[in-house]
Structure formats: structure tokens, C-alpha cells
């Protein structure tokens, strides 16, 4: 999992200080002149012999330091080549309305924004959950966009409502010389494997192979001596004519890549010239605002991006477009516990922006990622299980420790050095047998052929334990013979003590404690500001949000639910039955205060958390035939498998609404905190059981004038496994003009496919449900689509928008209205970007922008209809301070038949962020997109619960087709059960 530092401002760390290519001339400039800059790492060949005496003619505002032990973010610099030079931004020279900024921030691009000062952020109790890293919202290098058959929406103008404000963005202007790049398609195939093209090779391995090819062959190929490579399918020759390699006459070379074991591995490397990318054509496209978005040469920017990242890709650990120095000083790292370490790094990417009539800018941001701690595997396991494993211990890992270690060891890369040469292995799982006991398992015996026997001998193998084998063969006496062994390829066994964790292994699966620690250590505190915003309507009064938040004191929900039949079951090991009954009284009283009527529960009982279905089934059967409206469940924190099994059983097997409660909150002694927690529970209980929390006091006119189906869509991906499908979710509103109920449709599809295959069927389902709900079809359909990269916009337009149009035609034909044709708008939201915007206080310190701040010029696309919306306020930490810098949502109006103005879209998106059902704060993205994300996650939870606990290695590429998606029962499909 990667999480960006939300600092103020977001400054790259000293890890950014690296030459981009020793073959290319470069200059450097400080991002923030008030910071000193440390140049470390290998000395670039173009530097003078003493690197701390830089050329003052090209570096005029940067002071060098030579001391070590600096903190992350204290030093910052950007190096660039003759392909592109980054200059400090001079605010006074670009626009009459821009005044000179403070020296601390003078390199940030200044932008114009409008603050609608309406409503905006996340859950009051715990805030927004960390976002999953299941995709990137930027186009991958070498990825060519699909040309759309429909026309992308053009920008109809700029928003003008609200008060104008000055902002800063973490973008830096790039000046390019008039050169060209020649693009080549690269194919690397191993010669020694049957399934050669079955799976892409890791990018790090690809780079090593390409570097070896360049060493062996590039010097004989004019134009390719100065080529860069993206680690995948694309290489770029910089400046000048390309080599004599054409698409019609692709050339293949044999490359032998040495390995530590001594035996080289052979690969075929094929290059085919594709096209010439001209910088002058890119600059002309940037200045031409009337051209089609589909014709913009985005692939030229991708090529320049690869060139600027070339040296970093060889000297740093690369994750997407982020770069991490694993050799950074120990004080720059942060332990996350259980064998994980957080490393600082930086992110960089070229972008096309509107400033100066259209230009390129470099987006820089601080990045953080969690890696496995390098060192002996036995120490890593000790940290995972939470106790020191001492030599000579006669104890095996307990069942709980085994499960924890088994999960942590899957897919971990290790090396061993007990043989003459170091060898690498991939751990598949932790075996159940110890090094002493392994031979007792007949079908997995540790068999060794007698020495001196030929391979075709019929002699019976000698069966020995792992401990005996290592003693006799390698003269290694195991210090932990009672510990279980690691299982590697061919069902081999390795004692944990002979293995070492390979450095640089990214960890994407963090537990709640590690995730929280990562967020706390990466965040930095901006200052605060208080502003009044618009109002929401409740049953007994209207409330005015302050800084995007409000409370429920003396407030009753607009439509309170009535729950006459419910029960509570205690699955916590910490909460006594007396405490559970006391909580029931608190819950009934707290819900009544906000207008939710809970009768006394029909049962308060205790169950077994290790057997959810076996506990709930008989328990529910004992309650008779009267159907329950809801079951409340008390759980201990950190029991994700139990939570998933519970939700799956209730929603799939029983069609029952459930509400989980944290045992720590149930036992809370601070009455004020406990009442706040119960109020948050009441928000969820009310919408799950048919109530409505609040509505707009003045709904947006464009939502009132026509019946509008508001929809959201998202896809959850499984990570690196090919045998687990991606889960697509589409939700749609059933009421208006303040939508309070969204019906979900869930489907599965090919792993890591972002385009939703089931969009036609899902849209038809939502149209039918909308019609049944309000007895009339929608006049408009407004879709908010989450998580699509810019390179996939054309595919989304061709596939998903067209699928929605087909669904509309089918719906009209079924209702004998073939002319039915509601207007549609399709808007894409990107959350996982690295753009940050800041305002300055009177002292020149950067702050979060106010909730309701919109930017639709300067830093936005010169050829697409997009805008940034900061609709929320930063959350509060436990000590009351603000935690981190906000990340604005990036909205792209991809398709618009309705004809919304810029102000219409921006105001509607901002308004919708205030009616998220689970909190009394505005959130960072519109609720339908947020709900779709939650539903997709819930669908993955169903699949995991149905399959049981994870086990073994992944299956074949097409085995995902055998996975069945459990279906939610119809009785709760029109309820917000997933909140």
C-alpha cells in the first residue's frame, strides 16, 4: 500500500536529488529556495569532480549542504536534462492578476480558483477510510489511449460563481527544447520457459535485461546509444534519427542475463520502430484549444515522462511513478510494526495544463510506501507473531501465530547462503511440519537420492528430516528444529533460519494498526479556518455547516425509521452480557433522541465469533417466525474475516440488515464520546432501515427541474492474482431531488479489467428500479464513474456510455415507448492523483483551501472539460489537531447531452458531497461514487467469505471464471445495507 504525504506544502524529499541520465546534460534548481539541497548518490559524469561546487551559471538560487542525518522533506531539488528544463515560476510575469509570492513558495504555479463556500469531508468518528491501491488514476507509460467513437465533451466555459481566491499548486513549469523522440516497441521473451508470453515479466527484471542489451548491442545502433526504457513495452531514443529498425523489419537479439547462482538466463529482446514524437507538434496541440481531445498527442508526454525518469528508475525502487531510496538514512524510515518499514520517496509526472495558453508542467509530490524489513527471515517472523523466537526453543508456533505468519510469508522473496552460491526463492506458504517432523508426511517426504547414484537408478531414495539433511549435507545444525518450515517451489522445504528477506519488497496488505500508523507518520498539520456555509433540512430545524461540518445536537432526522423487531448478539470476547444489555439501553435512548424509534430487542445473546453461521443460524431459528428487521452485532476490533462472514451470512443467506458495533466503543467510559458514537450508529441504522437523515434546504435547480437518476460506478481489483476476478459495482438513486437511497448492482469480470462489462445490464436494472420507486422514468441520467485513467477515457466512452444508451433503448421498448431517450451526462472522478492546492495565510504559510473550492483553469487540462473540487475539510486527530493536506477530487466531464454549464456541474458535485448518509461532514467525492466503491468492496467480501480463508498459491489465469458471486437477497436490495 502506498500513501502520499499530505504535507503543507508537499515537497519532495532529498531522494529526488538524482541525475536523470549520466549521458545527458542537465541543470538543477531548488523547488523551495529556503530549503538547503543535498546532492547524494553516484556522481554524474557531467558534474565537476567536486559535486558540492556546482556550476553557478545554471544554479543560481540553490545552496548545497554536505551533512547527513537530515529529515524527510528538509531537502528538495529537481534535476532535468536538455530535453526539458524546469524554471522557477515567476508569478508577476504571467498575469496581471498574479502578484509576486513569498520566496518560500515562488516555484509553485499560482492558479485562480473560486470558493463556492458551500458544504464538504468525511466521517466524524473515524474519517474516510484509506483508499485502496487497486489501480492508478494516471495513464501507464507506453499505454496508448483508445480512440473514442463518441465525441468527448468540450469545455463550455469556466465557472464564475463564488468569490475569487489565490491558490498555489505543486506543479512546476517545464521548458522544452525543440527535439524529437523516436518510439520503439520492445518485446522481451524468456527462451527457457514454455509459457513464454503467458505473463508479463516484472519491470525491474525487464530493466535489467534491457540494460544488458544496451551494453552489448546499442553502441552499434546509431540513435539508440541515448535511449530510455519504461520497463514494459516502450523505449525512446532521444534527439536525432532513430536506428535502422522498422516495424516491417523488427530485429531480435539474444541476451544472457547473469544470475547470482552463476547460471545465466537467456532472453529474446525484440525492437520495432513505431513512430517519431515531435515536441513542436505537442506544443502546437497545447496551444490549440479548438482541436479534438482524442487527437491530443498524449503519448508524446508519456515518452518525455520516461526520459525524465530514466536515471531514477535505475537508482531507486520504482512503484508506479513514485521513487523510493531504500538506502536512505535510518532516521528517515519509520517502523510500522510486524516487520514493516515505511520509506519516504517522491512522485513525479508530466502534465499538460492551461497556464500560459497551454504548456507542460511537472507534478511533484511526496510519497510513502511500506516495505518488508530486510534481514533474517526468523527475525521477520518474530516481529509478525509478536514474540522473540529464541534458539533451542522446543515450542512450535501456536495456531494463532501460525495463521499470522502463514499470511505474512505468502509471496515473500528470500535468499539462502548455506550453499556455495546464493540462491533466491519465493515462499508459497508456511508448512505445518517442523524441520524435525517433515519426513513423517508421506506424500511430501523430503527425499534425497544417494550420492553417486546415476539419475536413472532404481535405488530407493533415502528419507530424512529437514534437520538431518542440513546437518549431513551442509554441516548446518539448525537452531530452531521445532519451528515450521517455509514451503517453496516443487513442494520444497526451507528452515526459516537459513533464509533472508530480500530488500525492496513492497507490502500492499496492511492491517488497521499499520495503516493508521502510516497515515499518522506521513501527515503534517496545516492551520485552520472557520467559515459558514449553506444549510441542510432536518425534521425539526435547519442546520448550517461550519467548515464543512455540523452536529446532531437537538436535531431529529428528516424521516426517522421505526424498528419494532430487532436483536443483539455479542460476539466479543471483551464485552460481558451485563455491558451488552447496558449498551442496548444507551442505543435505544440515543436513537430516540434523533428520531429513530427502536423497540426493546427480542433477544440479547452471546455467540461464538469463530463460527458465525453456526451461531447465527440456530440463534435466529429460536426467535420464531416473526422476521427481524435488523440484528446488531458486537465485534472485537481487527476481526476482518469474522466481519466478512457475518455480512455475507446476513445479506446473502438471510436477507437481514446488520449493524456492527466495536467492543471498545461499547465499553467506552467517557459518556460524551459514547453518545457521539451512538449518534454515528443512528445515522447508519436510520438509512439501512428505510429512513432519510437530511435533505437540501434549497436543492440545485438542475436537480429539481427534471427527474434525474444519479448513478455511481467503480471496480475493485484483486491485486496480482489471476485466479480472482475484479468486482464491478454500479449504484443508482431511487428518489430525488436529494437522493437518499441508492440501489446496488454487483458483477464480476476478468481480473484487473477496469472497463465494466456489465454496464448495460446494470443500467437497465437501475432504470427499472427507479421507475418502480417513483412510478415514472427518469428524464436525465447523471453518472459519476470512479477510478478511470486518462488513457482509458476513449474505451469508457466507446464501451460504458454506449452500453448505457443500449440499456435506455431496451427500457423504452419494454415500456412501449421506443422514442424514450433521456439526456445523459457521464463524469469521471479521479482520487488517486498527486495534485495539491494550497492557500496562503497572512503569514505566508500554506493552508488547506476552504471546503467548496473549485479550480477549473490554469492547472487544468487545455483540451478536456475538467476541474478540481476541494469539497471537504481535513479531519481531526485524537489530540484535536488537523491531520494533513486535503487531496481535491479531479472531475472530468467525459460526455454531456444535458448541456450543464461549468457552474452547474461544480455546484451539483459540491452539494451532493453534503448528503453522504454516514456522517455529518461533507466528503471528498460525490456519494454515488463513494457508495459504488463500498459496494464493490462488499462484493469482494462475499467472494472471500464464500471461498473461506485464503490458502495455497494462485490458480491458472482463467480459473476466475469458476468463481461464483453470491447474490444479495431481494428483500434488502433497495435498502442501504452496505452503509
mmCIF file of N, CA and C in Angstrom, residues 24 81-84 144 176-184 223-224 226-229 234-243 273-282 297-310 350 360:
data_model
loop_
_atom_site.group_PDB
_atom_site.id
_atom_site.type_symbol
_atom_site.label_atom_id
_atom_site.label_comp_id
_atom_site.label_asym_id
_atom_site.label_seq_id
_atom_site.Cartn_x
_atom_site.Cartn_y
_atom_site.Cartn_z
ATOM 1 N N UNK A 24 23.168 12.576 -20.452
ATOM 2 C CA UNK A 24 22.532 13.802 -20.901
ATOM 3 C C UNK A 24 22.949 14.961 -20.030
ATOM 4 N N UNK A 81 17.114 17.380 -17.842
ATOM 5 C CA UNK A 81 18.058 17.200 -18.926
ATOM 6 C C UNK A 81 17.860 18.260 -19.984
ATOM 7 N N UNK A 82 18.661 18.160 -21.047
ATOM 8 C CA UNK A 82 18.484 19.105 -22.142
ATOM 9 C C UNK A 82 17.163 18.869 -22.864
ATOM 10 N N UNK A 83 16.534 17.735 -22.577
ATOM 11 C CA UNK A 83 15.189 17.517 -23.119
ATOM 12 C C UNK A 83 14.196 18.463 -22.461
ATOM 13 N N UNK A 84 14.407 18.790 -21.211
ATOM 14 C CA UNK A 84 13.471 19.681 -20.523
ATOM 15 C C UNK A 84 14.140 20.358 -19.362
ATOM 16 N N UNK A 144 -1.347 3.270 -24.845
ATOM 17 C CA UNK A 144 -1.943 4.136 -25.847
ATOM 18 C C UNK A 144 -3.448 4.254 -25.608
ATOM 19 N N UNK A 176 10.880 23.118 -22.811
ATOM 20 C CA UNK A 176 11.411 22.065 -23.659
ATOM 21 C C UNK A 176 12.149 22.651 -24.849
ATOM 22 N N UNK A 177 13.266 22.012 -25.209
ATOM 23 C CA UNK A 177 13.943 22.365 -26.453
ATOM 24 C C UNK A 177 13.257 21.642 -27.603
ATOM 25 N N UNK A 178 13.495 22.112 -28.811
ATOM 26 C CA UNK A 178 12.794 21.592 -29.984
ATOM 27 C C UNK A 178 13.509 20.355 -30.506
ATOM 28 N N UNK A 179 13.238 19.203 -29.874
ATOM 29 C CA UNK A 179 13.856 17.950 -30.292
ATOM 30 C C UNK A 179 12.754 16.936 -30.594
ATOM 31 N N UNK A 180 13.163 15.733 -30.863
ATOM 32 C CA UNK A 180 12.180 14.679 -31.132
ATOM 33 C C UNK A 180 12.586 13.417 -30.379
ATOM 34 N N UNK A 181 11.606 12.553 -30.194
ATOM 35 C CA UNK A 181 11.823 11.227 -29.628
ATOM 36 C C UNK A 181 11.375 10.197 -30.656
ATOM 37 N N UNK A 182 12.126 9.119 -30.765
ATOM 38 C CA UNK A 182 11.731 8.007 -31.630
ATOM 39 C C UNK A 182 11.282 6.869 -30.730
ATOM 40 N N UNK A 183 10.044 6.434 -30.900
ATOM 41 C CA UNK A 183 9.472 5.398 -30.041
ATOM 42 C C UNK A 183 9.663 4.021 -30.658
ATOM 43 N N UNK A 184 10.028 3.055 -29.810
ATOM 44 C CA UNK A 184 10.195 1.670 -30.228
ATOM 45 C C UNK A 184 9.301 0.778 -29.377
ATOM 46 N N UNK A 223 21.690 6.163 -32.938
ATOM 47 C CA UNK A 223 20.443 6.709 -32.411
ATOM 48 C C UNK A 223 19.935 6.019 -31.167
ATOM 49 N N UNK A 224 20.462 4.822 -30.858
ATOM 50 C CA UNK A 224 19.973 4.096 -29.691
ATOM 51 C C UNK A 224 20.943 4.126 -28.512
ATOM 52 N N UNK A 226 21.499 6.683 -26.771
ATOM 53 C CA UNK A 226 20.830 7.522 -25.778
ATOM 54 C C UNK A 226 19.346 7.190 -25.746
ATOM 55 N N UNK A 227 19.026 5.946 -25.438
ATOM 56 C CA UNK A 227 17.628 5.542 -25.389
ATOM 57 C C UNK A 227 17.210 5.294 -23.948
ATOM 58 N N UNK A 228 15.936 5.487 -23.689
ATOM 59 C CA UNK A 228 15.377 5.247 -22.366
ATOM 60 C C UNK A 228 14.288 4.181 -22.490
ATOM 61 N N UNK A 229 13.955 3.558 -21.364
ATOM 62 C CA UNK A 229 13.044 2.405 -21.381
ATOM 63 C C UNK A 229 12.092 2.501 -20.214
ATOM 64 N N UNK A 234 7.788 -0.068 -24.148
ATOM 65 C CA UNK A 234 8.185 1.102 -24.919
ATOM 66 C C UNK A 234 9.591 1.556 -24.558
ATOM 67 N N UNK A 235 10.363 1.929 -25.604
ATOM 68 C CA UNK A 235 11.667 2.567 -25.443
ATOM 69 C C UNK A 235 11.683 3.800 -26.319
ATOM 70 N N UNK A 236 12.499 4.786 -25.955
ATOM 71 C CA UNK A 236 12.535 6.063 -26.667
ATOM 72 C C UNK A 236 13.974 6.470 -26.889
ATOM 73 N N UNK A 237 14.311 6.739 -28.155
ATOM 74 C CA UNK A 237 15.611 7.294 -28.495
ATOM 75 C C UNK A 237 15.498 8.809 -28.475
ATOM 76 N N UNK A 238 16.441 9.453 -27.831
ATOM 77 C CA UNK A 238 16.343 10.882 -27.564
ATOM 78 C C UNK A 238 17.141 11.665 -28.592
ATOM 79 N N UNK A 239 16.474 12.651 -29.228
ATOM 80 C CA UNK A 239 17.148 13.659 -30.033
ATOM 81 C C UNK A 239 17.920 13.112 -31.207
ATOM 82 N N UNK A 240 17.402 13.171 -32.404
ATOM 83 C CA UNK A 240 18.107 12.689 -33.576
ATOM 84 C C UNK A 240 17.366 11.532 -34.217
ATOM 85 N N UNK A 241 17.966 10.995 -35.259
ATOM 86 C CA UNK A 241 17.324 9.932 -36.016
ATOM 87 C C UNK A 241 17.413 8.608 -35.260
ATOM 88 N N UNK A 242 16.399 7.816 -35.440
ATOM 89 C CA UNK A 242 16.393 6.513 -34.804
ATOM 90 C C UNK A 242 17.277 5.528 -35.534
ATOM 91 N N UNK A 243 17.490 4.376 -34.932
ATOM 92 C CA UNK A 243 18.299 3.330 -35.548
ATOM 93 C C UNK A 243 17.551 2.721 -36.726
ATOM 94 N N UNK A 273 10.612 -0.209 -34.546
ATOM 95 C CA UNK A 273 10.364 1.236 -34.527
ATOM 96 C C UNK A 273 8.891 1.514 -34.811
ATOM 97 N N UNK A 274 8.279 2.405 -33.989
ATOM 98 C CA UNK A 274 6.856 2.711 -34.150
ATOM 99 C C UNK A 274 6.622 4.071 -34.779
ATOM 100 N N UNK A 275 7.116 5.121 -34.145
ATOM 101 C CA UNK A 275 6.802 6.455 -34.657
ATOM 102 C C UNK A 275 7.787 7.463 -34.107
ATOM 103 N N UNK A 276 7.811 8.643 -34.710
ATOM 104 C CA UNK A 276 8.615 9.752 -34.227
ATOM 105 C C UNK A 276 7.705 10.727 -33.500
ATOM 106 N N UNK A 277 8.093 11.111 -32.298
ATOM 107 C CA UNK A 277 7.303 12.017 -31.468
ATOM 108 C C UNK A 277 7.967 13.381 -31.491
ATOM 109 N N UNK A 278 7.294 14.359 -32.049
ATOM 110 C CA UNK A 278 7.895 15.684 -32.234
ATOM 111 C C UNK A 278 7.377 16.656 -31.179
ATOM 112 N N UNK A 279 8.314 17.337 -30.532
ATOM 113 C CA UNK A 279 7.955 18.265 -29.480
ATOM 114 C C UNK A 279 7.173 19.449 -30.031
ATOM 115 N N UNK A 280 7.543 19.923 -31.248
ATOM 116 C CA UNK A 280 6.825 21.086 -31.786
ATOM 117 C C UNK A 280 5.356 20.773 -32.056
ATOM 118 N N UNK A 281 5.060 19.518 -32.424
ATOM 119 C CA UNK A 281 3.658 19.140 -32.624
ATOM 120 C C UNK A 281 2.913 19.102 -31.296
ATOM 121 N N UNK A 282 3.591 18.660 -30.237
ATOM 122 C CA UNK A 282 2.978 18.676 -28.917
ATOM 123 C C UNK A 282 2.678 20.101 -28.471
ATOM 124 N N UNK A 297 -1.690 14.605 -28.602
ATOM 125 C CA UNK A 297 -0.589 13.618 -28.567
ATOM 126 C C UNK A 297 -0.129 13.295 -27.151
ATOM 127 N N UNK A 298 -0.981 12.662 -26.379
ATOM 128 C CA UNK A 298 -0.643 12.315 -25.006
ATOM 129 C C UNK A 298 0.546 11.363 -24.950
ATOM 130 N N UNK A 299 0.716 10.529 -25.982
ATOM 131 C CA UNK A 299 1.822 9.575 -25.975
ATOM 132 C C UNK A 299 3.176 10.282 -26.050
ATOM 133 N N UNK A 300 3.219 11.509 -26.579
ATOM 134 C CA UNK A 300 4.468 12.261 -26.572
ATOM 135 C C UNK A 300 4.847 12.657 -25.151
ATOM 136 N N UNK A 301 3.856 13.063 -24.354
ATOM 137 C CA UNK A 301 4.114 13.391 -22.954
ATOM 138 C C UNK A 301 4.582 12.151 -22.207
ATOM 139 N N UNK A 302 4.008 10.992 -22.529
ATOM 140 C CA UNK A 302 4.445 9.756 -21.881
ATOM 141 C C UNK A 302 5.913 9.474 -22.184
ATOM 142 N N UNK A 303 6.314 9.705 -23.429
ATOM 143 C CA UNK A 303 7.709 9.495 -23.784
ATOM 144 C C UNK A 303 8.638 10.419 -23.032
ATOM 145 N N UNK A 304 8.275 11.692 -22.920
ATOM 146 C CA UNK A 304 9.084 12.639 -22.150
ATOM 147 C C UNK A 304 9.140 12.240 -20.684
ATOM 148 N N UNK A 305 8.030 11.741 -20.162
ATOM 149 C CA UNK A 305 7.995 11.274 -18.779
ATOM 150 C C UNK A 305 9.014 10.159 -18.552
ATOM 151 N N UNK A 306 9.071 9.219 -19.473
ATOM 152 C CA UNK A 306 10.018 8.108 -19.356
ATOM 153 C C UNK A 306 11.450 8.622 -19.394
ATOM 154 N N UNK A 307 11.730 9.597 -20.265
ATOM 155 C CA UNK A 307 13.077 10.159 -20.355
ATOM 156 C C UNK A 307 13.484 10.802 -19.033
ATOM 157 N N UNK A 308 12.578 11.546 -18.428
ATOM 158 C CA UNK A 308 12.908 12.254 -17.191
ATOM 159 C C UNK A 308 13.011 11.324 -15.993
ATOM 160 N N UNK A 309 12.506 10.104 -16.122
ATOM 161 C CA UNK A 309 12.555 9.156 -15.015
ATOM 162 C C UNK A 309 13.640 8.096 -15.185
ATOM 163 N N UNK A 310 14.409 8.178 -16.272
ATOM 164 C CA UNK A 310 15.320 7.090 -16.624
ATOM 165 C C UNK A 310 16.323 6.781 -15.513
ATOM 166 N N UNK A 350 4.746 14.338 -15.724
ATOM 167 C CA UNK A 350 4.491 15.482 -16.595
ATOM 168 C C UNK A 350 3.011 15.583 -16.900
ATOM 169 N N UNK A 360 3.514 22.481 -20.576
ATOM 170 C CA UNK A 360 3.772 21.306 -19.749
ATOM 171 C C UNK A 360 4.230 21.740 -18.364
#
